[in-house]
Amino acid sequence: MQLSVGFIIIMVVLTIIQLVAMGFAVHLVRRTKYNAIWILCIVGFAVSFAQHIIQMFSRRGYTIDSSLYITLDIVASLCIVLAVIFANRLVNYIDRLNYQRSLFNKRIMTAVLRTEERSRSNFAKELHDGMGPLLSSARMSLTALPTDNLTDEQNEILQNTRYVIDEAIRSVREISNNMSPQILMDFGLAQGIKSFISRILSLHKVYIRFATNMRKERFDSDIEVILYRVVCELINNSLKHSGCSIISLSLSFEGDALKLDYSDNGRGFRPKAMMDCGMGLSNIVSRIDSLNGSFDITSQKGHGMHATAVIGVSVHREEVKKQRKRGGKRA
């Protein structure tokens, strides 16, 4: 009698659980596109529920046809098999959606970066071609002024004005070059980075080691511009936040991969904590990810930082030929 009561309690608990699960499945049928999975689950739960009821009746002495058990087992097995098949289709569909979403995000990032660089280039051109000639004309006008009859005070004002205009011309050139470095467009990534390092060394007391095996190789403009911006961001971060005295940078091209290796001897930091704290790391990761590349950064407190980026590329031979032609014409 105790076994019978225990058996009935177990059956009741299992039945309640199945009814609750069936209720969730009914709710999911209305919310999901692939409702066949949940319909099959509902049928399976219903069959299992029927089997439990039949077992309870059989325990009380009722005679149940064995063919009914076989039929219910077949139906339950079919429901499970079909539910697994549809679940596999659902997983594949989700994987395709995730891939398409990732591809779409990369396309958006690429479009944003291209638009940003186009805006930078247009603004730099307007600044260089607009303000530059005006300031140069102002300087020429000041130079043409006679200075014979000027007092010492007037001559000092004139010299100060010339100095201010010279500084304005230099600032316009520097801003224009920072926004859209012409040497990067004309001579490629390696020369663009060398030019940026030269400007940094003239402004900061830091030693920068730069090594590269690249000569006149040219790559897709997106790759060159993005890697140039990544290098600029890394160096600026080191100068602003790390307090480093030595920066090591290498850029190598081997096979179909372009590898950037960067390190400094600064105070170090925790990369995860700094990813969203305004140091530009998330921006760097997004830029590299838009090129289907990989970016890895390691750092410890008091031990500086080390970062590597690897991007699959192909050399634009036609660009190299054009570059050589331009060089020959200029020579």
XYZ file of C-alpha atoms in Angstrom:
331
model
C 0.000 0.000 0.000
C 2.882 2.331 0.774
C 4.509 1.585 -2.576
C 1.225 2.312 -4.313
C 0.823 5.637 -2.495
C 4.457 6.580 -3.244
C 4.017 5.647 -6.877
C 0.861 7.767 -7.132
C 2.618 10.756 -5.509
C 5.525 10.499 -7.969
C 3.121 10.250 -10.886
C 1.176 13.284 -9.693
C 4.348 15.355 -9.296
C 5.602 14.346 -12.753
C 2.216 15.124 -14.259
C 2.151 18.593 -12.686
C 5.672 19.297 -13.964
C 4.712 18.212 -17.463
C 1.568 20.340 -17.400
C 3.619 23.389 -16.361
C 6.161 22.685 -19.109
C 3.321 22.264 -21.587
C 1.957 25.657 -20.534
C 5.340 27.276 -21.265
C 5.454 25.532 -24.646
C 1.986 26.859 -25.499
C 3.156 30.352 -24.568
C 6.279 30.020 -26.746
C 4.228 28.891 -29.746
C 2.733 32.381 -29.932
C 6.055 34.170 -29.586
C 8.479 32.286 -31.839
C 8.670 31.908 -35.561
C 9.747 28.274 -35.382
C 6.656 27.193 -33.461
C 6.830 23.620 -34.831
C 9.379 22.819 -32.119
C 7.008 23.815 -29.352
C 4.022 22.120 -30.996
C 6.024 18.894 -31.044
C 6.979 19.456 -27.414
C 3.299 19.963 -26.534
C 2.384 16.734 -28.302
C 5.225 14.919 -26.540
C 4.156 16.223 -23.151
C 0.550 15.249 -23.884
C 1.600 11.715 -24.857
C 3.727 11.407 -21.727
C 0.820 12.693 -19.659
C -1.444 10.041 -21.244
C 1.134 7.339 -20.496
C 1.182 8.348 -16.829
C -2.604 8.250 -16.623
C -2.666 4.813 -18.241
C 0.001 3.561 -15.843
C -2.027 4.809 -12.889
C -5.111 2.989 -14.177
C -3.108 -0.192 -14.848
C -1.794 -0.114 -11.277
C -5.390 -0.112 -10.054
C -6.152 -3.316 -11.935
C -7.511 -2.014 -15.249
C -6.508 -3.970 -18.332
C -4.718 -1.851 -20.931
C -3.990 -3.049 -24.464
C -0.219 -3.319 -25.008
C -0.598 -1.902 -28.519
C -1.628 1.415 -26.935
C 1.688 1.581 -25.080
C 3.559 0.892 -28.321
C 1.587 3.533 -30.196
C 2.237 6.164 -27.528
C 5.944 5.297 -27.461
C 6.157 5.661 -31.246
C 4.386 9.022 -31.157
C 6.619 10.292 -28.325
C 9.776 9.121 -30.119
C 8.706 10.796 -33.374
C 7.978 14.029 -31.542
C 11.403 13.983 -29.896
C 13.199 13.251 -33.197
C 11.310 15.940 -35.099
C 11.792 18.453 -32.265
C 15.564 17.818 -32.350
C 15.606 18.285 -36.146
C 13.722 21.575 -35.923
C 15.896 22.670 -32.989
C 18.966 22.035 -35.134
C 17.430 24.174 -37.878
C 16.732 26.876 -35.314
C 20.345 26.825 -34.098
C 21.627 27.060 -37.678
C 19.241 29.924 -38.339
C 20.484 31.772 -35.231
C 24.084 31.188 -36.313
C 23.316 32.680 -39.730
C 21.635 35.669 -38.085
C 24.638 36.216 -35.816
C 27.010 35.992 -38.782
C 24.902 38.412 -40.818
C 24.675 40.762 -37.823
C 28.449 40.635 -37.381
C 28.971 41.242 -41.094
C 26.472 44.098 -41.032
C 28.198 45.684 -38.022
C 31.550 45.461 -39.775
C 30.093 47.076 -42.880
C 28.633 49.861 -40.764
C 31.975 50.385 -39.037
C 33.786 50.440 -42.377
C 31.292 52.962 -43.764
C 31.655 55.128 -40.654
C 35.443 55.036 -40.861
C 35.414 55.854 -44.566
C 33.033 58.741 -43.988
C 35.174 59.978 -41.116
C 38.352 59.860 -43.190
C 36.605 61.511 -46.136
C 35.413 64.312 -43.867
C 38.896 64.658 -42.385
C 40.414 64.813 -45.865
C 37.911 67.403 -47.102
C 38.330 69.559 -44.011
C 42.122 69.327 -44.188
C 42.067 70.292 -47.857
C 39.796 73.258 -47.213
C 41.956 74.338 -44.294
C 45.214 73.978 -46.220
C 43.960 75.467 -49.505
C 41.826 78.155 -47.880
C 43.542 79.436 -44.750
C 47.063 78.669 -45.931
C 47.131 81.056 -48.908
C 45.396 83.796 -46.901
C 47.975 83.627 -44.135
C 50.802 83.476 -46.662
C 49.422 86.575 -48.410
C 49.213 88.377 -45.072
C 52.842 87.508 -44.342
C 53.951 88.707 -47.772
C 52.075 91.961 -47.225
C 53.816 92.476 -43.895
C 57.173 91.709 -45.486
C 56.509 94.333 -48.160
C 55.948 97.064 -45.579
C 58.816 99.597 -45.306
C 60.629 99.461 -41.978
C 62.984 102.414 -42.336
C 60.856 104.992 -40.534
C 59.417 102.690 -37.857
C 60.112 103.264 -34.225
C 61.505 100.500 -32.075
C 58.072 99.889 -30.603
C 56.444 99.725 -34.045
C 59.188 97.446 -35.341
C 58.673 95.117 -32.366
C 54.922 95.006 -33.063
C 55.648 94.185 -36.714
C 58.039 91.391 -35.774
C 55.522 89.969 -33.301
C 52.825 90.058 -35.975
C 55.092 88.206 -38.403
C 55.838 85.642 -35.714
C 52.139 85.132 -34.986
C 51.375 84.672 -38.695
C 54.270 82.220 -39.068
C 52.951 80.245 -36.106
C 49.447 80.287 -37.594
C 50.793 78.975 -40.915
C 52.708 76.235 -39.111
C 49.635 75.311 -37.055
C 47.438 75.133 -40.148
C 49.937 72.828 -41.845
C 50.243 70.662 -38.727
C 46.487 70.401 -38.208
C 45.936 69.642 -41.886
C 48.637 66.989 -41.846
C 47.291 65.379 -38.667
C 43.784 65.202 -40.072
C 44.814 63.797 -43.434
C 48.540 63.019 -43.708
C 49.533 63.524 -47.333
C 52.676 61.441 -46.953
C 50.491 58.457 -46.032
C 48.461 58.883 -49.211
C 51.528 59.368 -51.395
C 54.135 57.003 -49.967
C 52.271 54.427 -47.910
C 51.889 53.187 -44.364
C 55.522 52.828 -43.302
C 56.493 56.333 -44.419
C 53.348 57.784 -42.868
C 54.202 56.225 -39.490
C 57.809 57.436 -39.736
C 56.582 60.968 -40.409
C 54.216 60.832 -37.417
C 57.005 59.541 -35.149
C 59.280 62.368 -36.300
C 56.662 64.936 -35.285
C 56.153 63.208 -31.921
C 59.904 63.196 -31.203
C 60.065 66.932 -31.840
C 57.396 67.577 -29.218
C 57.990 64.938 -26.509
C 60.980 63.585 -24.638
C 60.511 59.927 -25.496
C 62.578 57.352 -27.357
C 60.649 55.500 -30.086
C 62.087 52.441 -31.825
C 60.429 51.725 -35.149
C 61.357 48.720 -37.301
C 59.752 47.539 -40.521
C 60.545 45.278 -43.458
C 58.247 47.229 -45.762
C 59.609 49.258 -48.667
C 57.184 50.441 -51.315
C 54.334 48.013 -50.637
C 50.907 49.577 -50.881
C 47.697 48.145 -49.452
C 44.023 48.936 -49.554
C 43.470 52.541 -48.473
C 41.175 51.435 -45.621
C 43.916 49.198 -44.213
C 46.579 51.882 -44.438
C 44.436 54.607 -42.896
C 43.051 52.408 -40.091
C 46.462 51.018 -39.108
C 47.911 54.524 -39.203
C 45.147 55.745 -36.872
C 45.698 52.734 -34.583
C 49.414 53.510 -34.300
C 48.660 57.186 -33.599
C 46.115 56.202 -30.935
C 48.515 53.774 -29.244
C 51.374 56.291 -29.152
C 49.141 59.094 -27.903
C 47.735 56.822 -25.187
C 51.243 55.909 -24.054
C 52.324 59.546 -23.929
C 49.195 60.741 -22.123
C 48.558 57.949 -19.633
C 51.544 55.638 -19.161
C 54.417 57.994 -18.360
C 56.687 55.865 -20.535
C 60.161 56.782 -21.746
C 60.592 54.081 -24.394
C 58.155 52.928 -27.085
C 58.908 49.984 -29.366
C 57.004 49.588 -32.600
C 57.422 47.121 -35.439
C 55.446 46.695 -38.643
C 56.080 43.590 -40.717
C 54.581 42.187 -43.877
C 54.967 38.438 -44.383
C 52.982 36.335 -46.807
C 49.420 37.602 -46.727
C 49.500 39.086 -43.236
C 50.406 42.495 -41.915
C 51.510 42.412 -38.275
C 51.782 45.344 -35.892
C 53.703 44.853 -32.650
C 53.665 47.638 -30.055
C 54.953 47.995 -26.494
C 55.981 50.643 -23.963
C 57.687 50.679 -20.557
C 54.988 52.718 -18.835
C 53.167 52.163 -15.577
C 50.758 49.614 -17.084
C 47.043 49.168 -16.544
C 44.224 46.627 -16.584
C 42.992 46.332 -20.203
C 39.469 45.193 -19.285
C 39.007 48.052 -16.833
C 40.310 50.612 -19.325
C 38.365 49.355 -22.346
C 35.560 51.869 -21.765
C 37.385 54.563 -19.814
C 38.225 56.945 -22.631
C 41.649 55.564 -23.567
C 40.509 54.618 -27.051
C 41.051 50.862 -26.674
C 37.499 50.024 -27.708
C 37.918 52.296 -30.725
C 41.108 50.465 -31.690
C 39.408 47.076 -31.317
C 36.489 48.248 -33.481
C 38.825 49.531 -36.185
C 40.841 46.301 -36.319
C 37.667 44.224 -36.225
C 36.305 46.133 -39.228
C 39.273 44.737 -41.201
C 38.576 41.165 -40.002
C 41.823 41.329 -38.079
C 42.792 40.271 -34.584
C 43.942 42.533 -31.769
C 45.432 41.419 -28.473
C 46.647 43.587 -25.604
C 48.349 42.603 -22.363
C 49.456 44.820 -19.492
C 50.274 44.700 -15.803
C 50.711 47.377 -13.200
C 54.305 48.584 -13.317
C 55.241 46.431 -16.322
C 54.120 48.519 -19.288
C 51.902 47.169 -22.031
C 52.174 45.068 -25.167
C 49.751 44.967 -28.092
C 49.683 43.033 -31.355
C 47.430 43.339 -34.376
C 47.364 40.932 -37.320
C 45.454 41.657 -40.520
C 45.145 39.578 -43.658
C 46.127 41.757 -46.626
C 47.240 41.669 -50.232
C 49.704 44.049 -51.803
C 48.286 46.392 -54.417
C 50.888 46.007 -57.137
C 49.201 48.599 -59.310
C 49.501 51.123 -56.523
C 53.221 50.425 -56.317
C 53.579 51.040 -60.049
C 51.617 54.296 -59.816
C 53.740 55.343 -56.862
C 56.929 54.709 -58.840
C 55.549 56.683 -61.789
C 54.680 59.600 -59.509
C 58.151 59.444 -58.012
C 59.723 59.467 -61.471
C 57.668 62.473 -62.553
C 58.569 64.415 -59.423
C 62.228 63.603 -59.842
